[in-house]
Amino acid sequence: MSATRIADLHHAERSAGVSATERVRALGTETAFAVAAAARRVQASGRDVALLHIGEPGIPTPPHIVEAGIRALRDGLTGYVAPVGIPELRGAIADAVGARGVPCAAENVVVTSGAKPLMLYTLLALVDAGDEVLVPDPVFPIYESVARLGGARPVPYRVQPGPDGIDVSELAAVIGPRTRLLVLNAPHNPTGALISPSSLDAIAELVLEHDLVVLSDEVYGRLVFSGRHESIASRPGLADRTVLVDSFSKTYAMTGWRLGFAVMPAPLVEHVATLIINNTSCAPPFVQHAGIAALTRSQQCVEDLVARLRGTRDALVRGLGGIDGVRVTEPVAAFYAFPDVSPLLERSGLSVDEAAAVLLERHGVAALAGTGFGAGGDRHLRLSYATAPERIETAVVRIRAWAADLSSLS
Ligand SMILES: Cc1ncc(COP(=O)(O)O)c(C=O)c1O
């Protein structure tokens, strides 16, 4: 937000008598929501926009999942339920996560309204003011934001695109006496990187050696095109110190249903339950029944989604690869490309935020400037390829015209 806009807000709050706290002012945000609003404004002026900013699969929720939710509503499952989730869903999650090699029983599972609240709950439950939290760079911005809210200090470590995105010696170098929590995010938003099995072994050793706890955000864990995603919680001794966060949002195209979960050491569950009681009380029971259908019925819908994403990824990477000034590494998982557009910024003298605004307003492509993902995201764009193949073709044509436009400013 610009300094003028913040000053305007302060002024408006003071005159309305609702001056907000420093705590809430310090919160970060996800720029995707602001770009979505800007894209709607451009669309409202009658122009077509290729929507590559948004982090959702771009297909409807599979019908059998929708039906299970509707059936539960018709069956009158509309009251409060247990804060940590209904037993049938906790059991189904334990089975699914157990099948991935993570030691897990139903009592380790907590069901929430989307994965996002679990970032805050984990921070509040495990990190004290003054502690340090290691976060990826570039970063899904919510980890940093909630760490600051809890009075902790986020410390970045570098993640690069590809099948082995973390340099373990770089990670080891940022561990200090105040380090408490390591946030892992693989597959990684925004680069689509994975952590190789051998790096995961080495990271698990670091965690044990330095007596850390881990928040492992695996919401893209089933959307992998090459290599393998494994959870750090599958490594010996790590399930006892890991909060594994996952979600129905991306895997089953259920972003708006708001259904996520965590697998955590049993003693932590009651503390997180207290946080849930202080916040949402529980996730809606009919949504949880949709979740049971998602996990226990055919997984063909997930395979179809991965196949579709592989196709759109290939088309986008191929298209971007032919554009002068855009450097892209093939993402191996999730559904984002994270091209480096430094040459275009140098030629045009624009910042990446300005360049992304030009891309939307003059060329009709909504993308996120990498600066929304921390310092390591500067000079990059995040493009979601979770959209129809023909929209990828349209976007590539427009991005090529944008690149030529920026180059001509030199
Ligand atoms: C890395 C990461 N974690 C968590 C989430 C939030 O997932 P949910 O919709 O389940 O809250 C997102 C959404 O974009 C994400 O990219």
Coordinates of C-alpha atoms and ligand atoms in Angstrom, one line a residue:
M1 CA 0.0 0.0 0.0
S2 CA 1.4 3.5 -0.8
A3 CA 2.3 5.9 1.9
T4 CA -0.4 8.4 0.7
R5 CA -3.0 5.6 0.9
I6 CA -1.9 4.6 4.4
A7 CA -2.0 8.3 5.5
D8 CA -5.5 8.6 4.0
L9 CA -6.6 5.5 5.9
H10 CA -5.2 6.8 9.2
H11 CA -7.0 10.1 8.7
A12 CA -10.3 8.3 7.8
E13 CA -10.0 6.1 10.9
R14 CA -9.3 9.0 13.2
S15 CA -12.2 11.0 12.0
A16 CA -14.5 8.0 12.4
G17 CA -13.1 7.3 15.9
V18 CA -11.9 3.8 15.0
S19 CA -8.1 4.1 14.8
A20 CA -6.7 0.7 14.3
T21 CA -3.9 -0.9 16.4
E22 CA -0.3 -1.1 15.4
R23 CA -0.7 -4.9 15.5
V24 CA -3.3 -4.9 12.8
R25 CA -1.5 -2.3 10.7
A26 CA 1.6 -4.6 10.7
L27 CA -0.3 -7.5 9.2
G28 CA 0.8 -8.5 5.7
T29 CA -1.6 -9.6 3.0
E30 CA -2.0 -11.6 -0.2
T31 CA -1.8 -9.4 -3.2
A32 CA -3.9 -11.8 -5.2
F33 CA -7.1 -10.3 -3.7
A34 CA -6.2 -6.8 -4.7
V35 CA -5.2 -7.9 -8.2
A36 CA -8.5 -9.7 -8.5
A37 CA -10.3 -6.5 -7.7
A38 CA -8.2 -4.6 -10.2
A39 CA -8.9 -7.2 -12.8
R40 CA -12.7 -6.9 -12.2
R41 CA -12.4 -3.2 -12.7
V42 CA -10.7 -3.7 -16.1
Q43 CA -13.4 -6.3 -17.0
A44 CA -16.1 -3.9 -16.0
S45 CA -14.8 -1.5 -18.6
G46 CA -15.8 -4.1 -21.2
R47 CA -12.2 -5.5 -21.8
D48 CA -11.2 -9.2 -21.7
V49 CA -8.7 -10.2 -19.0
A50 CA -6.7 -13.5 -18.9
L51 CA -6.8 -14.3 -15.2
L52 CA -3.4 -15.8 -14.3
H53 CA -3.2 -14.3 -10.8
I54 CA -5.5 -16.6 -8.9
G55 CA -4.4 -19.6 -6.8
E56 CA -7.2 -22.0 -7.6
P57 CA -7.6 -25.0 -9.9
G58 CA -10.0 -23.2 -12.3
I59 CA -12.5 -26.1 -12.6
P60 CA -15.7 -26.8 -10.6
T61 CA -15.6 -29.1 -7.6
P62 CA -16.2 -32.7 -8.8
P63 CA -20.0 -33.5 -8.8
H64 CA -19.8 -36.4 -6.3
I65 CA -18.2 -34.1 -3.7
V66 CA -20.9 -31.4 -4.3
E67 CA -23.6 -34.1 -4.0
A68 CA -22.2 -35.3 -0.7
G69 CA -22.3 -31.7 0.7
I70 CA -25.9 -31.2 -0.5
R71 CA -27.0 -34.6 0.9
A72 CA -25.6 -33.7 4.3
L73 CA -27.4 -30.3 4.2
R74 CA -30.7 -32.1 3.3
D75 CA -30.0 -34.6 6.1
G76 CA -30.0 -31.6 8.5
L77 CA -26.3 -31.7 9.3
T78 CA -26.3 -28.0 10.0
G79 CA -25.4 -27.6 13.7
Y80 CA -22.2 -27.2 15.6
V81 CA -19.9 -30.2 15.7
A82 CA -16.6 -31.1 17.5
P83 CA -14.1 -28.2 17.2
V84 CA -11.4 -30.5 15.8
G85 CA -13.7 -32.1 13.2
I86 CA -16.2 -35.0 12.9
P87 CA -14.7 -38.4 13.7
E88 CA -15.4 -39.9 10.2
L89 CA -13.5 -37.1 8.5
R90 CA -10.6 -37.2 11.0
G91 CA -10.4 -41.0 10.4
A92 CA -10.5 -40.6 6.6
I93 CA -7.7 -38.0 6.8
A94 CA -5.6 -40.2 9.1
D95 CA -5.9 -43.0 6.6
A96 CA -5.0 -40.8 3.6
V97 CA -2.0 -39.2 5.4
G98 CA -0.9 -42.5 6.8
A99 CA -0.8 -43.9 3.3
R100 CA 1.8 -41.3 2.5
G101 CA 4.1 -42.8 5.1
V102 CA 3.4 -40.3 7.9
P103 CA 2.7 -42.0 11.3
C104 CA -0.8 -40.7 12.0
A105 CA -4.0 -41.6 13.9
A106 CA -7.4 -39.8 14.0
E107 CA -6.5 -38.1 17.3
N108 CA -3.6 -36.3 15.5
V109 CA -6.0 -34.7 13.1
V110 CA -7.5 -31.2 13.3
V111 CA -10.0 -30.1 10.7
T112 CA -10.3 -26.3 10.0
S113 CA -12.0 -23.9 7.7
G114 CA -9.3 -23.9 5.0
A115 CA -5.6 -24.4 5.7
K116 CA -4.9 -20.8 6.3
P117 CA -6.1 -20.5 9.9
L118 CA -3.6 -23.3 10.8
M119 CA -0.7 -20.9 10.1
L120 CA -2.0 -18.6 12.8
Y121 CA -2.9 -21.4 15.2
T122 CA 0.5 -23.0 14.8
L123 CA 2.3 -19.8 15.4
L124 CA 0.2 -18.9 18.5
A125 CA 0.6 -22.4 19.9
L126 CA 4.3 -23.0 19.4
V127 CA 6.1 -19.7 19.1
D128 CA 6.8 -17.1 21.8
A129 CA 7.4 -13.4 21.2
G130 CA 11.1 -12.9 20.4
D131 CA 11.5 -16.3 18.8
E132 CA 12.7 -16.6 15.2
V133 CA 10.7 -18.4 12.5
L134 CA 12.5 -19.5 9.4
V135 CA 10.4 -18.8 6.3
P136 CA 11.0 -19.6 2.6
D137 CA 12.1 -16.7 0.3
P138 CA 10.2 -16.1 -1.9
V139 CA 7.3 -16.8 0.5
F140 CA 3.6 -17.4 0.7
P141 CA 3.2 -14.1 2.6
I142 CA 0.9 -15.4 5.4
Y143 CA 3.7 -17.2 7.3
E144 CA 5.6 -13.9 7.8
S145 CA 2.5 -12.0 8.6
V146 CA 1.3 -14.3 11.4
A147 CA 4.9 -14.6 12.7
R148 CA 5.0 -10.9 13.2
L149 CA 1.5 -10.8 14.7
G150 CA 2.8 -13.3 17.3
G151 CA 5.8 -11.0 18.1
A152 CA 8.2 -13.4 16.4
R153 CA 10.9 -12.5 13.8
P154 CA 10.6 -14.1 10.4
V155 CA 14.1 -15.0 9.0
P156 CA 14.2 -15.9 5.3
Y157 CA 16.0 -18.8 3.6
R158 CA 16.2 -19.1 -0.1
V159 CA 14.1 -21.4 -2.3
Q160 CA 14.8 -21.9 -6.0
P161 CA 12.6 -23.4 -8.7
G162 CA 13.2 -27.1 -9.5
P163 CA 13.1 -30.6 -8.0
D164 CA 15.5 -29.7 -5.1
G165 CA 14.6 -26.1 -4.2
I166 CA 16.4 -25.8 -0.8
D167 CA 20.2 -25.5 -0.3
V168 CA 20.5 -27.2 3.0
S169 CA 23.8 -25.5 4.0
E170 CA 22.2 -22.1 3.4
L171 CA 19.3 -23.2 5.6
A172 CA 21.6 -24.4 8.3
A173 CA 23.4 -21.0 8.2
V174 CA 20.4 -19.1 9.3
I175 CA 19.5 -21.2 12.3
G176 CA 20.4 -19.4 15.5
P177 CA 19.9 -19.7 19.2
R178 CA 16.4 -18.1 19.0
T179 CA 15.2 -20.2 16.1
R180 CA 12.1 -22.1 17.1
L181 CA 10.0 -22.9 14.0
L182 CA 11.0 -23.9 10.5
V183 CA 8.3 -23.3 7.9
L184 CA 8.6 -25.6 4.9
N185 CA 6.4 -25.2 1.9
A186 CA 6.8 -27.9 -0.7
P187 CA 5.5 -28.0 -3.4
H188 CA 6.3 -24.3 -3.1
N189 CA 4.2 -21.3 -3.9
P190 CA 5.3 -19.3 -5.9
T191 CA 8.1 -21.3 -7.6
G192 CA 6.6 -24.8 -7.9
A193 CA 9.8 -26.2 -6.3
L194 CA 10.0 -29.5 -4.4
I195 CA 12.5 -30.7 -1.8
S196 CA 14.5 -33.8 -2.8
P197 CA 14.3 -36.9 -0.6
S198 CA 18.0 -36.5 0.4
S199 CA 17.6 -32.8 1.2
L200 CA 14.6 -33.7 3.3
D201 CA 16.7 -36.2 5.2
A202 CA 19.3 -33.5 5.9
I203 CA 16.7 -31.0 6.9
A204 CA 15.1 -33.5 9.3
E205 CA 18.6 -34.0 10.9
L206 CA 18.9 -30.2 11.4
V207 CA 15.5 -30.0 13.0
L208 CA 16.4 -32.7 15.5
E209 CA 19.9 -31.3 16.1
H210 CA 18.6 -27.8 16.9
D211 CA 15.4 -28.9 18.7
L212 CA 13.1 -27.1 16.2
V213 CA 9.5 -27.6 15.4
V214 CA 8.2 -27.6 11.8
L215 CA 5.2 -26.2 10.0
S216 CA 5.0 -28.1 6.8
D217 CA 2.6 -26.6 4.4
E218 CA 1.8 -29.3 1.8
V219 CA -1.4 -28.0 0.2
Y220 CA 0.0 -28.6 -3.3
G221 CA 1.4 -32.1 -2.3
R222 CA -0.7 -34.1 -4.8
L223 CA -0.1 -31.7 -7.7
V224 CA 3.3 -33.0 -8.8
F225 CA 4.5 -33.5 -12.4
S226 CA 8.0 -34.9 -11.9
G227 CA 10.0 -36.0 -8.9
R228 CA 8.2 -36.9 -5.7
H229 CA 6.7 -35.0 -2.9
E230 CA 7.4 -36.5 0.6
S231 CA 6.5 -35.1 3.9
I232 CA 9.2 -34.3 6.5
A233 CA 6.8 -35.8 9.0
S234 CA 7.6 -39.2 7.4
R235 CA 11.2 -39.0 8.6
P236 CA 12.1 -40.8 11.9
G237 CA 11.2 -38.7 15.0
L238 CA 9.7 -35.8 12.9
A239 CA 6.0 -36.6 13.3
D240 CA 6.4 -35.7 17.0
R241 CA 7.6 -32.1 16.1
T242 CA 5.7 -31.3 12.9
V243 CA 2.4 -29.7 12.1
L244 CA 1.6 -31.0 8.6
V245 CA -0.9 -28.6 7.0
D246 CA -3.0 -29.7 4.0
S247 CA -6.2 -28.7 2.4
F248 CA -9.0 -29.7 0.1
S249 CA -8.8 -26.4 -1.7
K250 CA -6.3 -27.1 -4.4
T251 CA -6.4 -30.9 -4.7
Y252 CA -10.2 -31.2 -5.1
A253 CA -11.0 -27.7 -6.5
M254 CA -12.7 -26.7 -3.2
T255 CA -11.2 -23.2 -2.5
G256 CA -14.6 -21.7 -1.6
W257 CA -15.8 -24.5 0.6
R258 CA -13.1 -23.6 3.1
L259 CA -11.9 -27.0 4.3
G260 CA -8.3 -27.8 5.5
F261 CA -6.7 -29.9 8.1
A262 CA -3.5 -30.5 10.0
V263 CA -1.8 -33.6 11.4
M264 CA 0.1 -32.7 14.6
P265 CA 1.5 -34.3 17.8
A266 CA -1.5 -35.3 20.0
P267 CA -0.6 -33.0 23.0
L268 CA -0.9 -30.0 20.7
V269 CA -4.4 -30.9 19.5
E270 CA -6.2 -29.7 22.6
H271 CA -4.4 -26.3 22.5
V272 CA -5.3 -25.9 18.8
A273 CA -8.9 -26.9 19.7
T274 CA -9.0 -24.0 22.2
L275 CA -7.9 -21.6 19.5
I276 CA -10.6 -23.0 17.2
I277 CA -13.2 -22.5 20.0
N278 CA -12.0 -18.9 20.4
N279 CA -12.4 -18.4 16.7
T280 CA -14.7 -20.4 14.4
S281 CA -16.0 -23.1 16.8
C282 CA -15.8 -25.7 14.1
A283 CA -15.8 -26.3 10.3
P284 CA -19.4 -26.7 8.9
P285 CA -20.5 -30.3 9.1
F286 CA -21.9 -30.5 5.6
V287 CA -18.6 -29.2 4.2
Q288 CA -16.8 -31.9 6.2
H289 CA -19.1 -34.5 4.6
A290 CA -18.1 -33.3 1.2
G291 CA -14.5 -33.7 2.4
I292 CA -15.2 -37.4 3.3
A293 CA -16.5 -38.0 -0.2
A294 CA -13.4 -36.3 -1.6
L295 CA -11.0 -38.5 0.3
T296 CA -12.8 -41.9 0.2
R297 CA -14.2 -42.0 -3.3
S298 CA -12.3 -42.4 -6.6
Q299 CA -9.2 -40.2 -6.9
Q300 CA -9.6 -40.0 -10.7
C301 CA -10.5 -36.3 -10.3
V302 CA -7.1 -35.6 -8.9
E303 CA -5.3 -37.5 -11.7
D304 CA -7.4 -35.6 -14.2
L305 CA -6.5 -32.3 -12.6
V306 CA -2.8 -33.1 -12.6
A307 CA -3.0 -34.1 -16.3
R308 CA -4.8 -30.9 -17.2
L309 CA -2.2 -28.8 -15.2
R310 CA 0.7 -30.6 -16.9
G311 CA -0.8 -29.6 -20.3
T312 CA -1.3 -25.9 -19.4
R313 CA 2.1 -25.8 -17.6
D314 CA 3.8 -27.1 -20.8
A315 CA 2.0 -24.6 -23.0
L316 CA 2.8 -21.7 -20.7
V317 CA 6.5 -22.6 -20.3
R318 CA 6.9 -23.2 -24.0
G319 CA 5.2 -19.9 -24.8
L320 CA 7.2 -17.9 -22.2
G321 CA 10.4 -19.6 -23.3
G322 CA 10.1 -17.9 -26.7
I323 CA 9.7 -14.3 -25.4
D324 CA 12.8 -12.1 -25.3
G325 CA 13.5 -10.8 -21.8
V326 CA 11.5 -13.5 -19.9
R327 CA 13.5 -16.3 -18.3
V328 CA 11.5 -19.2 -17.0
T329 CA 12.4 -22.4 -15.2
E330 CA 10.0 -25.3 -15.7
P331 CA 7.9 -25.7 -12.4
V332 CA 7.8 -29.4 -11.3
A333 CA 4.7 -29.1 -9.0
A334 CA 1.8 -26.9 -7.9
F335 CA 0.4 -24.6 -10.6
Y336 CA 2.5 -21.5 -10.9
A337 CA 5.3 -20.3 -13.2
F338 CA 7.6 -17.7 -11.7
P339 CA 9.5 -16.1 -14.6
D340 CA 12.3 -13.7 -14.0
V341 CA 11.6 -10.5 -16.1
S342 CA 14.7 -8.5 -15.1
P343 CA 15.8 -7.7 -18.7
L344 CA 12.4 -6.1 -19.3
L345 CA 12.6 -4.0 -16.1
E346 CA 16.1 -2.9 -17.0
R347 CA 15.0 -1.9 -20.5
S348 CA 11.9 -0.1 -19.4
G349 CA 13.1 1.4 -16.0
L350 CA 9.8 0.1 -14.4
S351 CA 9.6 -1.7 -11.2
V352 CA 8.0 -5.2 -11.3
D353 CA 4.8 -3.8 -9.7
E354 CA 4.5 -1.1 -12.4
A355 CA 5.2 -3.7 -15.1
A356 CA 2.5 -6.0 -13.7
A357 CA 0.1 -3.0 -13.7
V358 CA 0.9 -2.3 -17.4
L359 CA 0.4 -6.0 -18.2
L360 CA -3.1 -5.9 -16.7
E361 CA -4.2 -2.4 -17.8
R362 CA -2.8 -2.3 -21.3
H363 CA -2.5 -5.9 -22.2
G364 CA -5.3 -7.7 -20.4
V365 CA -3.3 -10.3 -18.3
A366 CA -3.8 -10.4 -14.5
A367 CA -0.5 -11.6 -12.9
L368 CA 1.1 -11.1 -9.5
A369 CA 4.2 -9.1 -9.1
G370 CA 6.8 -11.2 -7.3
T371 CA 7.3 -8.5 -4.7
G372 CA 4.1 -9.8 -3.1
F373 CA 6.2 -12.9 -2.1
G374 CA 9.0 -11.1 -0.3
A375 CA 12.4 -9.8 -1.3
G376 CA 13.3 -13.0 -3.2
G377 CA 10.3 -12.4 -5.5
D378 CA 11.5 -9.1 -6.8
R379 CA 11.9 -8.9 -10.6
H380 CA 9.6 -11.9 -11.1
L381 CA 6.0 -12.5 -12.0
R382 CA 3.8 -15.2 -10.6
L383 CA 1.5 -16.7 -13.3
S384 CA -1.0 -19.3 -12.5
Y385 CA -1.5 -21.9 -15.2
A386 CA -4.6 -23.4 -13.6
T387 CA -6.8 -22.2 -16.4
A388 CA -8.2 -23.4 -19.7
P389 CA -5.6 -24.2 -22.4
E390 CA -7.0 -21.6 -24.8
R391 CA -6.6 -18.9 -22.1
I392 CA -2.9 -19.8 -21.8
E393 CA -2.5 -19.3 -25.5
T394 CA -4.2 -15.9 -25.3
A395 CA -2.1 -14.9 -22.3
V396 CA 1.1 -15.8 -24.1
V397 CA 0.2 -13.7 -27.1
R398 CA -0.5 -10.8 -24.7
I399 CA 2.6 -11.3 -22.6
R400 CA 4.7 -11.2 -25.8
A401 CA 3.1 -7.9 -26.8
W402 CA 3.8 -6.6 -23.3
A403 CA 7.4 -7.6 -23.4
A404 CA 7.8 -5.8 -26.8
D405 CA 6.1 -2.8 -25.3
L406 CA 8.4 -2.6 -22.3
S407 CA 11.5 -3.3 -24.5
S408 CA 10.5 -0.4 -26.8
L409 CA 10.7 2.0 -23.8
S410 CA 14.5 1.5 -23.6
Ligands
LIG1 C1 1.1 -22.3 0.1 C2 -0.3 -22.1 0.5 N1 -0.8 -22.5 1.7 C3 -2.0 -22.4 2.0 C4 -2.9 -21.8 1.2 C5 -4.4 -21.6 1.6 O1 -5.1 -22.7 1.4 P1 -6.7 -22.8 1.9 O2 -7.5 -22.3 0.8 O3 -6.9 -24.2 2.3 O4 -6.8 -21.8 3.1 C6 -2.5 -21.3 -0.1 C7 -3.5 -20.7 -1.0 O5 -3.1 -20.0 -1.9 C8 -1.2 -21.5 -0.4 O6 -0.7 -21.1 -1.6

